[in-house]
Amino acid sequence: MTSANGKRQIPRIGVYVCHCGSNIAGTVDVEEVAKWAKERLGEQGVVVAKEYKFMCSSLGQELIAEDIRKERLDRVVVAACSPHLHEKTFRGAAARAGLNPYLCEMTSIREQVSWVHTDKILATEKAKALISGTVARVREHSPLESITVPINETTLVVGGGIAGIQAALEIANTGHPVYLVEREPSIGGHMAQFDKTFPTLDCAACILTPRMSEAGSHPGIHLLTWSEVEQVEGYVGNFTVSVRKKARYVNTELCTGCGICWQKCPKNVLDDKFEVGLGYRKAIYTPFEQAVPRFPVIDRETCTYFEKGTCKACEKFCPTGAIALEQQDELVSFQVGNIVLATGYDLFDARRVPQYGYGRLPNVFTSLEFERMCNAAGPTNGDIVLRDGKTVPKTVGIIHCVGSRDRNYNNYCSAICCMQSLKFAHLVKERTGAEVYNFYIDLRTTAKDYDEFYQRVLEEGTLFVRGRVAEIIDGAQLPGGDERMVIQVEDTLAGCQRHIPVDMVVLSAALEPRADAGEVAKQFGISCSSNGWFTERHPKLDPVATMTEGIFIAGCATGPRDIPNTVAQGSATAARVVSYIAQAELALEPIRASVAEATCSGCRICNGLCPFNAIVFHEDRMVTEIMTALCQGCGTCVAACPAGAITCTGFSNDQVIAQIEGMMAVAFQPEPV
Amino acid sequence: MSENGKPKFAMYWAASCGGCDIAVLNIHEKILDVDANFEVVFWPVAVDAKYKDVEAMADGEILLTLFNGGMRNEENAHMARLLRRKSQILIAFGSCANEGCIPGLANLSPVEEIFETAYATVSTENAAGIRPQPETQVAEGVLSIPAFSPVLRTLNQVVDVDYYIPGCPPESHQIAAVIDVVLAVLAGKAQLPPKGSMLGVGQSTVCDECTRVRNVRKITGFRRIQDLECIDPQVCLLEQGVLCTGPATASGCTALCPKAGAPCAGCYGPAQGVLDFGARMMSAVASVIDSNDAEEIDRILDGLVDPAGSFYRFNLAHSVLRTGRASWNGN
Ligand SMILES: Cc1cc2nc3c(=O)[nH]c(=O)nc-3n(C[C@H](O)[C@H](O)[C@H](O)COP(=O)(O)OP(=O)(O)OC[C@H]3O[C@@H](n4cnc5c(N)ncnc54)[C@H](O)[C@@H]3O)c2cc1C
Ligand code: SF4
Ligand code: SF4
Ligand code: SF4
Ligand code: SF4
């Protein structure tokens, strides 16, 4: 800390030690720590050191504010919980008392001390060392000003599943424009494939399609289907997005969606996307009847014209002349202030569990196949039948947790499979009267009306076997076996091995992150958890924001969840976005990295490292620059720069070394134990 | 000031190869400026003077001392202390005095091992297994030689240093430039830079002066330069898989090595403000290894045949890891 004339001034530091009830005080002698700080860190400039039951309470905050005013404190150290939790609180308190908030620093003596230690004497010593380090560090601080950026009122929503539709509608309803980008020909996502939804059993299409058409016709929503985001640049408030509109080969100005083209198209194609391989579509198609928008697309890969150069049946029959076989991909670019990522999930590939025989045993189905089968508009018109398309099963086995809660595949619980399996059991009973076995590990029916639904399915006579299915055996291979399959399972309630013959098996496969989730995360500068789901800024307190300002996440892209939860998240992102728009400009944390241009050698080591795409290289001057508003202060590039040209405010060499030395000063001279 | 009114100049070599002295002589006619403006009172390689002459001087009598070499034995350290006392400005000159240089690599081995290597090789005739002893009793009395220190220390690990001129050896044009500054200061036309500054270096690192083309970094493997079938004369060596420490090395040498097709070995030391050269370079390299697979990363790193010698060739003695006081006792 230096004054205008370059002389080092003695700072006036206040140290505040929190009890956190007994959370900290139970393991750390907080009175002793405060007394010690006053006595032993006086030379460092500590003029006040106090302990208090709950520093974060309004009384605790007032205590600090009052000392700042009365004792003319110019630095504050709060030894309490993690800065993640209360840094904002205490910086706010400091600011209210007229101190630059960035001269207030926290040190964690709860997460890093009391919660992880049991020996009170040693824990107290460690708390002292941490405080000593933070006092040394805060001495090196200088006041920082936050950065303000204007917020563009337009929003980009990526993914038109129910999460994205909800977010887009809610934002657009407040009068702010939205671009909704969907990679498939229609919005709707997975929900459009379902028949009924648990627990209420309302028809998925009946509740989804009104929302789809509302989004499709909303004057504030610019729908870009059959499109993908190609590039994102900029930062919160000012993103520039370019989107590739894949060629539809249909002029959407002219097309009325009459459907003559796909009736006339001679080319039948197995639909492995929407119909998950159970049904057929044409080379020109909309994925389903109620698609939004109603315009078809031509699938270049299978269209006869693109293959052989002749056919053009669609063009011949189209009454409005809308077929445009010479159409090209188009790049559109626009500005947005915020982005919502609602890219959903992929279904676990059940082939990965070979002992369940999916792909080998014809009558083993996946959950999505079963959904399509139940759907009245689906390939079997809603009939539950075996792969031959006609035989109604007499016994059906439904296996929960396929690919979930299994360390060979995914450790996590897919959250919806229990309920979805109960839904299936009900549908089988209702439509075929067959005997149904559900094989489960635990039944997780925690949300509203879910357990009631389970009771209902129980009463309907579904049989429940607790145990992970070991294998599904082709019955014909057993001595004297018939055409049926045999499910081999250890019934952990009865405590015995069981062999249950069935006609049909449904695998309730896990929900997995999209295959390209990692790339999408990188493109938008956010991160994924070790499982691959988008990471939220805070799992409890900020579940739809990310560490990157202006990028929000909703629905199954953040982890497995049911429709109500997905919709709630869609709405939550809308609330966050609209609140940013309403503020018109946003104050950003000043903890950011910057490059000293004279020191930068243009070695380019740092160029590809920024997870937030904040680093640009100027070829002409051969130097690197960091876009301040984009940088999130993560420190990756700071550690990488071999020239020491990058520094991060708040984390300069001087600050970090002072902190280490401050800690060591105590850690190396422990009081006799 | 001496009788002839000229300020006094000294240069000394401790544990070093002598290259630094040659580099000073290599400034050609500029050496005449030194002679014209200074009285050279002590410079073992160039003028005849004895230790006792220096000891006889008043404290601070010498204006400028260029000190090269590391402190390998007690004599080196004694001379460092002596010259510190006698000099107004003490400059750590060259890599050895700055950061230990090649002699500092011996800090990887305990003293016994160093002696073993030096006095028991096949080419050494030493059947009696004699090792240097600080004191030896002979008929005429006690003979003593300077004691070998547990580790080599840099100049500022032993005495207070005013300025640093890095390089192995410092480039002659840089030495000449520093001399010009000193002369300008003497003439009252310039001010001394702040104490502790590095002199005779650029502000950036070697890449700044290197003309090789570089792209966004991605390292997929390491090769030694001699294992490359042909070296692309235009492209950055690091990109060709050769560990060039140019990105971390202070500029000032005009990128002589990479321009000539050899990787920068780091002789100019870290850029200003960088605490540990090797750690910096390692974290830079680690940041751009192009794999997320632990086994592949291991495989890539195995391509680095001599990590200590590659990342710490010049600065081991001054590295943060090896400068704990405990390690000075040979631990
Ligand atoms: C078999 C099964 C049955 C289920 N039944 C029920 C039920 O009865 N009740 C219930 O509450 N929940 C049920 N669920 C859960 C339900 O599917 C999800 O909660 C819900 O669909 C999640 O919606 P979403 O919008 O987050 O994701 P999705 O529905 O996956 O939508 C994501 C959308 O984003 C698009 N997209 C993806 N990546 C990109 C990109 N990079 N660019 C542009 N667009 C992209 C996709 O094409 C898709 O349209 C069931 C799940 C399964 C597997
Ligand atoms: S060109 Fe022929 S095959 Fe292609 S979409 Fe039109 S009708 Fe179908
Ligand atoms: S600190 Fe560096 S890597 Fe991290 S966000 Fe800022 S510019 Fe990017
Ligand atoms: S790593 Fe450092 S020196 Fe290299 S380009 Fe980046 S900022 Fe410049
Ligand atoms: S060759 Fe070496 S000095 Fe030249 S640009 Fe590459 S890393 Fe830098």
Coordinates of N, CA, C and O in Angstrom, one line a residue, chain B residues 157-277:
Chain B
Q157 N 22.4 -14.6 -3.0 CA 22.1 -15.5 -1.8 C 23.2 -15.3 -0.8 O 23.1 -15.8 0.3
V158 N 24.2 -14.5 -1.1 CA 25.3 -14.3 -0.2 C 25.4 -12.9 0.3 O 25.6 -12.6 1.4
V159 N 25.3 -12.0 -0.7 CA 25.4 -10.5 -0.4 C 24.3 -9.7 -1.1 O 23.6 -10.3 -1.9
D160 N 24.1 -8.5 -0.7 CA 23.2 -7.6 -1.3 C 23.7 -7.2 -2.7 O 24.9 -6.8 -2.8
V161 N 22.8 -7.3 -3.7 CA 23.2 -7.0 -5.0 C 22.5 -5.8 -5.6 O 21.3 -5.7 -5.3
D162 N 23.2 -4.9 -6.3 CA 22.5 -3.7 -6.8 C 21.8 -3.9 -8.1 O 20.7 -3.5 -8.3
Y163 N 22.5 -4.5 -9.1 CA 21.9 -4.8 -10.4 C 22.3 -6.1 -10.9 O 23.2 -6.8 -10.4
Y164 N 21.6 -6.5 -11.9 CA 21.8 -7.8 -12.5 C 21.9 -7.7 -14.0 O 21.1 -7.1 -14.7
I165 N 23.0 -8.3 -14.5 CA 23.1 -8.4 -16.0 C 23.2 -9.9 -16.3 O 24.2 -10.6 -16.0
P166 N 22.1 -10.5 -16.9 CA 22.1 -11.9 -17.1 C 22.8 -12.3 -18.4 O 23.2 -11.4 -19.2
G167 N 22.8 -13.6 -18.7 CA 23.3 -14.1 -19.9 C 24.5 -15.0 -19.7 O 25.2 -14.9 -18.7
C168 N 24.7 -16.0 -20.6 CA 25.8 -16.9 -20.5 C 26.5 -17.0 -21.8 O 26.2 -17.8 -22.6
P169 N 27.4 -16.0 -22.1 CA 27.6 -14.9 -21.2 C 26.7 -13.7 -21.7 O 26.1 -13.9 -22.7
P170 N 26.7 -12.6 -21.0 CA 26.0 -11.5 -21.5 C 26.5 -11.1 -22.9 O 27.7 -11.2 -23.2
E171 N 25.5 -10.7 -23.7 CA 25.9 -10.3 -25.1 C 26.7 -9.0 -25.1 O 26.4 -8.1 -24.3
S172 N 27.7 -9.0 -25.9 CA 28.6 -7.8 -25.9 C 27.9 -6.5 -26.2 O 28.2 -5.5 -25.5
H173 N 26.9 -6.5 -27.1 CA 26.2 -5.3 -27.4 C 25.4 -4.8 -26.1 O 25.3 -3.6 -25.9
Q174 N 25.0 -5.8 -25.3 CA 24.3 -5.4 -24.1 C 25.2 -4.8 -23.1 O 24.9 -3.9 -22.4
I175 N 26.4 -5.4 -23.0 CA 27.4 -4.9 -22.0 C 27.8 -3.5 -22.4 O 27.8 -2.6 -21.6
A176 N 28.0 -3.3 -23.7 CA 28.4 -2.0 -24.2 C 27.3 -1.0 -23.9 O 27.6 0.2 -23.4
A177 N 26.0 -1.4 -24.0 CA 24.9 -0.5 -23.7 C 24.9 -0.1 -22.3 O 24.6 1.1 -21.9
V178 N 25.2 -1.1 -21.4 CA 25.2 -0.8 -20.0 C 26.3 0.2 -19.7 O 26.1 1.1 -18.9
I179 N 27.5 0.0 -20.3 CA 28.6 0.9 -20.0 C 28.2 2.3 -20.5 O 28.5 3.3 -19.8
D180 N 27.5 2.4 -21.6 CA 27.1 3.7 -22.0 C 26.2 4.4 -21.0 O 26.4 5.6 -20.7
V181 N 25.3 3.6 -20.4 CA 24.4 4.2 -19.4 C 25.3 4.6 -18.2 O 25.1 5.8 -17.7
V182 N 26.2 3.8 -17.7 CA 27.0 4.2 -16.6 C 27.8 5.4 -16.9 O 27.9 6.4 -16.1
L183 N 28.3 5.5 -18.1 CA 29.1 6.7 -18.4 C 28.2 8.0 -18.5 O 28.6 9.0 -18.0
A184 N 27.0 7.8 -18.9 CA 26.0 8.9 -19.0 C 25.7 9.3 -17.5 O 25.6 10.5 -17.3
V185 N 25.6 8.4 -16.7 CA 25.3 8.7 -15.3 C 26.5 9.5 -14.7 O 26.3 10.5 -14.0
L186 N 27.7 9.0 -15.0 CA 28.9 9.7 -14.5 C 28.9 11.1 -15.0 O 29.4 12.0 -14.3
A187 N 28.5 11.3 -16.2 CA 28.5 12.6 -16.8 C 27.3 13.5 -16.4 O 27.2 14.6 -16.9
G188 N 26.5 12.9 -15.5 CA 25.4 13.6 -15.0 C 24.3 13.7 -16.0 O 23.3 14.6 -15.9
K189 N 24.3 12.9 -17.1 CA 23.3 13.0 -18.1 C 22.1 12.0 -17.9 O 21.2 12.0 -18.7
A190 N 22.3 11.1 -17.0 CA 21.3 10.1 -16.8 C 21.2 9.7 -15.3 O 22.1 10.1 -14.5
Q191 N 20.1 9.0 -14.9 CA 20.0 8.6 -13.6 C 20.2 7.1 -13.5 O 19.9 6.4 -14.5
L192 N 20.6 6.6 -12.4 CA 20.7 5.2 -12.2 C 19.3 4.6 -12.2 O 18.4 5.2 -11.6
P193 N 19.2 3.4 -12.8 CA 17.9 2.7 -12.7 C 17.6 2.3 -11.2 O 18.5 2.3 -10.4
P194 N 16.3 2.0 -10.9 CA 16.0 1.6 -9.5 C 16.9 0.4 -9.1 O 17.1 -0.5 -9.9
K195 N 17.3 0.3 -7.9 CA 18.1 -0.8 -7.4 C 17.3 -2.1 -7.6 O 16.1 -2.2 -7.5
G196 N 18.0 -3.1 -7.9 CA 17.4 -4.4 -8.2 C 17.1 -4.7 -9.6 O 16.6 -5.8 -10.0
S197 N 17.2 -3.7 -10.5 CA 16.8 -3.8 -11.9 C 17.7 -4.8 -12.6 O 18.9 -5.0 -12.3
M198 N 17.2 -5.4 -13.6 CA 18.0 -6.2 -14.6 C 18.4 -5.2 -15.6 O 17.6 -4.5 -16.2
L199 N 19.7 -5.3 -16.0 CA 20.2 -4.4 -17.0 C 20.7 -5.2 -18.2 O 20.9 -6.4 -18.1
G200 N 20.7 -4.6 -19.3 CA 21.2 -5.3 -20.5 C 20.2 -6.4 -21.0 O 20.6 -7.4 -21.5
V201 N 18.9 -6.2 -20.8 CA 17.9 -7.1 -21.3 C 16.8 -6.4 -21.9 O 16.6 -5.2 -21.6
G202 N 16.0 -7.1 -22.7 CA 14.7 -6.5 -23.2 C 13.6 -6.6 -22.1 O 13.8 -7.2 -21.1
Q203 N 12.5 -6.1 -22.5 CA 11.4 -6.1 -21.5 C 10.6 -7.4 -21.6 O 9.8 -7.8 -20.8
S204 N 10.8 -8.1 -22.7 CA 10.0 -9.3 -23.0 C 10.8 -10.6 -23.0 O 11.8 -10.7 -22.2
T205 N 10.4 -11.5 -23.8 CA 11.2 -12.8 -23.8 C 11.7 -13.1 -25.2 O 11.3 -12.4 -26.2
V206 N 12.5 -14.1 -25.3 CA 13.2 -14.4 -26.6 C 12.3 -14.5 -27.8 O 12.6 -14.0 -28.9
C207 N 11.1 -15.1 -27.6 CA 10.1 -15.2 -28.7 C 9.9 -13.8 -29.4 O 9.6 -13.7 -30.6
D208 N 10.0 -12.7 -28.6 CA 9.8 -11.4 -29.1 C 10.8 -11.0 -30.1 O 10.5 -10.3 -31.1
E209 N 12.0 -11.6 -30.0 CA 13.0 -11.3 -31.0 C 13.2 -12.3 -32.0 O 14.0 -12.2 -33.0
C210 N 12.5 -13.4 -31.8 CA 12.6 -14.6 -32.7 C 11.7 -14.4 -34.0 O 10.6 -13.9 -33.8
T211 N 12.3 -14.7 -35.1 CA 11.5 -14.5 -36.4 C 10.7 -15.7 -36.8 O 10.0 -15.6 -37.8
R212 N 10.7 -16.8 -36.0 CA 10.0 -18.0 -36.5 C 8.5 -17.8 -36.4 O 8.0 -17.1 -35.4
V213 N 7.8 -18.4 -37.3 CA 6.3 -18.3 -37.3 C 5.7 -19.2 -36.3 O 6.2 -20.3 -36.1
R214 N 4.8 -18.7 -35.5 CA 4.1 -19.5 -34.5 C 2.6 -19.5 -34.6 O 2.1 -18.4 -35.0
N215 N 2.0 -20.6 -34.3 CA 0.5 -20.6 -34.3 C 0.0 -20.9 -32.9 O 0.8 -21.0 -32.0
V216 N -1.3 -21.1 -32.8 CA -1.8 -21.5 -31.5 C -1.1 -22.8 -31.0 O -1.0 -23.7 -31.8
R217 N -0.6 -22.8 -29.8 CA 0.2 -23.9 -29.4 C -0.5 -25.2 -29.1 O -1.6 -25.1 -28.4
K218 N 0.0 -26.3 -29.6 CA -0.5 -27.6 -29.2 C 0.7 -28.5 -29.2 O 1.2 -28.8 -30.3
I219 N 1.0 -29.1 -28.1 CA 2.2 -30.0 -28.1 C 1.7 -31.4 -28.1 O 0.9 -31.8 -27.2
T220 N 2.1 -32.2 -29.1 CA 1.7 -33.6 -29.1 C 2.9 -34.5 -28.9 O 2.7 -35.7 -28.8
G221 N 4.1 -34.0 -28.7 CA 5.2 -34.8 -28.4 C 6.5 -34.0 -28.4 O 6.5 -32.9 -29.0
F222 N 7.5 -34.5 -27.8 CA 8.8 -33.8 -27.7 C 9.9 -34.6 -28.5 O 9.9 -35.8 -28.5
R223 N 10.7 -33.9 -29.2 CA 11.9 -34.5 -29.8 C 13.1 -33.7 -29.6 O 13.0 -32.4 -29.4
R224 N 14.2 -34.3 -29.5 CA 15.5 -33.5 -29.4 C 15.9 -33.1 -30.8 O 15.6 -33.8 -31.8
I225 N 16.5 -31.9 -30.8 CA 16.8 -31.3 -32.1 C 17.6 -32.3 -33.0 O 17.3 -32.4 -34.2
Q226 N 18.5 -33.1 -32.4 CA 19.3 -34.0 -33.2 C 18.4 -35.2 -33.8 O 18.9 -35.9 -34.6
D227 N 17.2 -35.4 -33.2 CA 16.4 -36.5 -33.7 C 15.5 -36.0 -34.8 O 14.8 -36.8 -35.4
L228 N 15.4 -34.7 -35.1 CA 14.6 -34.2 -36.2 C 15.3 -34.5 -37.5 O 16.4 -34.2 -37.7
E229 N 14.5 -35.1 -38.4 CA 15.1 -35.4 -39.7 C 15.4 -34.1 -40.5 O 16.5 -34.0 -41.0
C230 N 14.5 -33.2 -40.5 CA 14.8 -31.9 -41.0 C 14.1 -30.8 -40.2 O 13.0 -31.0 -39.8
I231 N 14.8 -29.7 -40.0 CA 14.2 -28.7 -39.2 C 13.6 -27.6 -40.2 O 14.3 -27.2 -41.1
D232 N 12.3 -27.3 -40.0 CA 11.7 -26.3 -40.8 C 12.3 -25.0 -40.4 O 12.3 -24.6 -39.2
P233 N 13.0 -24.3 -41.3 CA 13.7 -23.0 -41.0 C 12.8 -21.9 -40.6 O 13.2 -20.9 -40.0
Q234 N 11.5 -22.0 -40.9 CA 10.6 -20.9 -40.7 C 9.7 -21.0 -39.5 O 9.3 -20.0 -38.9
V235 N 9.4 -22.3 -39.1 CA 8.4 -22.5 -38.1 C 9.1 -22.6 -36.7 O 10.2 -23.1 -36.5
C236 N 8.3 -22.1 -35.7 CA 8.7 -22.1 -34.3 C 9.2 -23.5 -33.9 O 8.6 -24.5 -34.3
L237 N 10.3 -23.6 -33.2 CA 10.9 -24.9 -32.8 C 10.0 -25.7 -31.9 O 9.8 -26.9 -31.9
L238 N 9.3 -24.9 -31.0 CA 8.5 -25.6 -30.0 C 7.3 -26.3 -30.7 O 6.9 -27.4 -30.4
E239 N 6.9 -25.7 -31.8 CA 5.9 -26.3 -32.6 C 6.4 -27.5 -33.3 O 5.6 -28.4 -33.7
Q240 N 7.7 -27.6 -33.5 CA 8.2 -28.8 -34.2 C 8.6 -29.8 -33.1 O 9.3 -30.8 -33.4
G241 N 8.2 -29.6 -31.9 CA 8.4 -30.6 -30.8 C 9.7 -30.5 -30.1 O 10.0 -31.3 -29.2
V242 N 10.4 -29.4 -30.4 CA 11.7 -29.2 -29.7 C 11.5 -28.3 -28.5 O 10.9 -27.2 -28.7
L243 N 11.9 -28.7 -27.3 CA 11.7 -27.8 -26.2 C 12.5 -26.6 -26.2 O 13.7 -26.6 -25.9
C244 N 12.0 -25.5 -26.8 CA 12.7 -24.2 -26.8 C 12.2 -23.4 -25.7 O 11.0 -23.2 -25.5
T245 N 13.1 -22.9 -24.8 CA 12.6 -22.1 -23.6 C 12.6 -20.7 -23.9 O 12.4 -19.8 -23.0
G246 N 12.6 -20.3 -25.2 CA 12.5 -18.9 -25.6 C 11.3 -18.2 -25.0 O 11.4 -17.0 -24.6
P247 N 10.1 -18.8 -24.9 CA 8.9 -18.1 -24.3 C 9.2 -17.6 -22.9 O 8.5 -16.7 -22.5
A248 N 10.1 -18.3 -22.2 CA 10.2 -17.9 -20.8 C 11.5 -17.1 -20.5 O 11.8 -16.7 -19.4
T249 N 12.4 -17.0 -21.5 CA 13.7 -16.5 -21.3 C 13.7 -15.0 -21.6 O 13.2 -14.6 -22.7
A250 N 14.3 -14.2 -20.7 CA 14.4 -12.8 -21.0 C 15.0 -12.4 -22.3 O 15.9 -13.1 -22.7
S251 N 14.4 -11.5 -23.0 CA 14.9 -11.1 -24.3 C 16.2 -10.3 -24.1 O 16.5 -9.8 -23.0
G252 N 16.9 -10.1 -25.2 CA 18.1 -9.3 -25.1 C 19.2 -9.9 -25.9 O 20.2 -9.2 -26.4
C253 N 19.1 -11.2 -26.2 CA 20.2 -11.9 -27.0 C 20.0 -11.8 -28.5 O 20.8 -12.3 -29.2
T254 N 18.9 -11.2 -28.9 CA 18.4 -11.1 -30.3 C 18.1 -12.5 -30.8 O 18.2 -12.8 -32.0
A255 N 17.7 -13.4 -29.9 CA 17.3 -14.8 -30.3 C 18.3 -15.5 -31.2 O 17.9 -16.2 -32.1
L256 N 19.5 -15.4 -30.7 CA 20.6 -16.0 -31.5 C 20.4 -17.5 -31.8 O 20.5 -17.9 -33.0
C257 N 20.1 -18.2 -30.8 CA 20.0 -19.7 -30.9 C 18.8 -20.1 -31.9 O 19.0 -20.8 -32.9
P258 N 17.6 -19.7 -31.5 CA 16.5 -20.1 -32.4 C 16.7 -19.6 -33.8 O 16.3 -20.4 -34.8
K259 N 17.3 -18.5 -34.0 CA 17.5 -18.0 -35.4 C 18.5 -18.9 -36.1 O 18.4 -19.1 -37.3
A260 N 19.4 -19.5 -35.3 CA 20.4 -20.4 -36.0 C 19.9 -21.8 -36.0 O 20.6 -22.7 -36.4
G261 N 18.7 -22.1 -35.5 CA 18.1 -23.4 -35.6 C 18.3 -24.3 -34.4 O 18.1 -25.4 -34.4
A262 N 18.8 -23.7 -33.3 CA 19.0 -24.4 -32.1 C 18.0 -23.8 -31.1 O 17.7 -22.6 -31.1
P263 N 17.4 -24.7 -30.2 CA 16.4 -24.2 -29.3 C 17.1 -23.3 -28.3 O 18.2 -23.5 -27.9
C264 N 16.3 -22.3 -27.8 CA 16.8 -21.4 -26.7 C 16.9 -22.3 -25.5 O 16.0 -23.0 -25.1
A265 N 18.1 -22.2 -24.8 CA 18.3 -23.0 -23.6 C 18.0 -22.3 -22.4 O 17.9 -22.8 -21.3
G266 N 17.8 -20.9 -22.5 CA 17.3 -20.2 -21.3 C 18.4 -19.4 -20.6 O 18.3 -19.0 -19.5
C267 N 19.6 -19.1 -21.3 CA 20.7 -18.6 -20.6 C 20.5 -17.2 -20.1 O 21.1 -16.7 -19.1
Y268 N 19.5 -16.5 -20.6 CA 19.3 -15.1 -20.2 C 18.3 -15.1 -19.0 O 18.0 -14.0 -18.5
G269 N 17.9 -16.2 -18.5 CA 17.2 -16.3 -17.3 C 15.7 -15.8 -17.5 O 15.3 -15.5 -18.6
P270 N 15.0 -15.8 -16.4 CA 13.6 -15.4 -16.5 C 13.3 -14.0 -16.8 O 14.2 -13.1 -16.6
A271 N 12.1 -13.7 -17.3 CA 11.7 -12.3 -17.6 C 11.6 -11.6 -16.2 O 11.4 -12.2 -15.2
Q272 N 11.7 -10.3 -16.3 CA 11.6 -9.5 -15.1 C 10.3 -9.8 -14.3 O 9.2 -10.0 -14.9
G273 N 10.4 -10.0 -13.0 CA 9.2 -10.2 -12.2 C 8.8 -11.7 -12.1 O 7.9 -12.0 -11.3
V274 N 9.5 -12.6 -12.9 CA 9.2 -14.0 -12.8 C 10.1 -14.6 -11.7 O 11.3 -14.4 -11.7
L275 N 9.4 -15.3 -10.8 CA 10.2 -15.8 -9.7 C 11.0 -17.1 -10.0 O 12.1 -17.3 -9.5
D276 N 10.4 -18.0 -10.7 CA 11.0 -19.3 -10.9 C 10.9 -19.6 -12.4 O 9.9 -20.0 -12.9
F277 N 12.0 -19.6 -13.0 CA 12.1 -19.8 -14.5 C 11.5 -21.2 -14.8 O 10.6 -21.4 -15.7

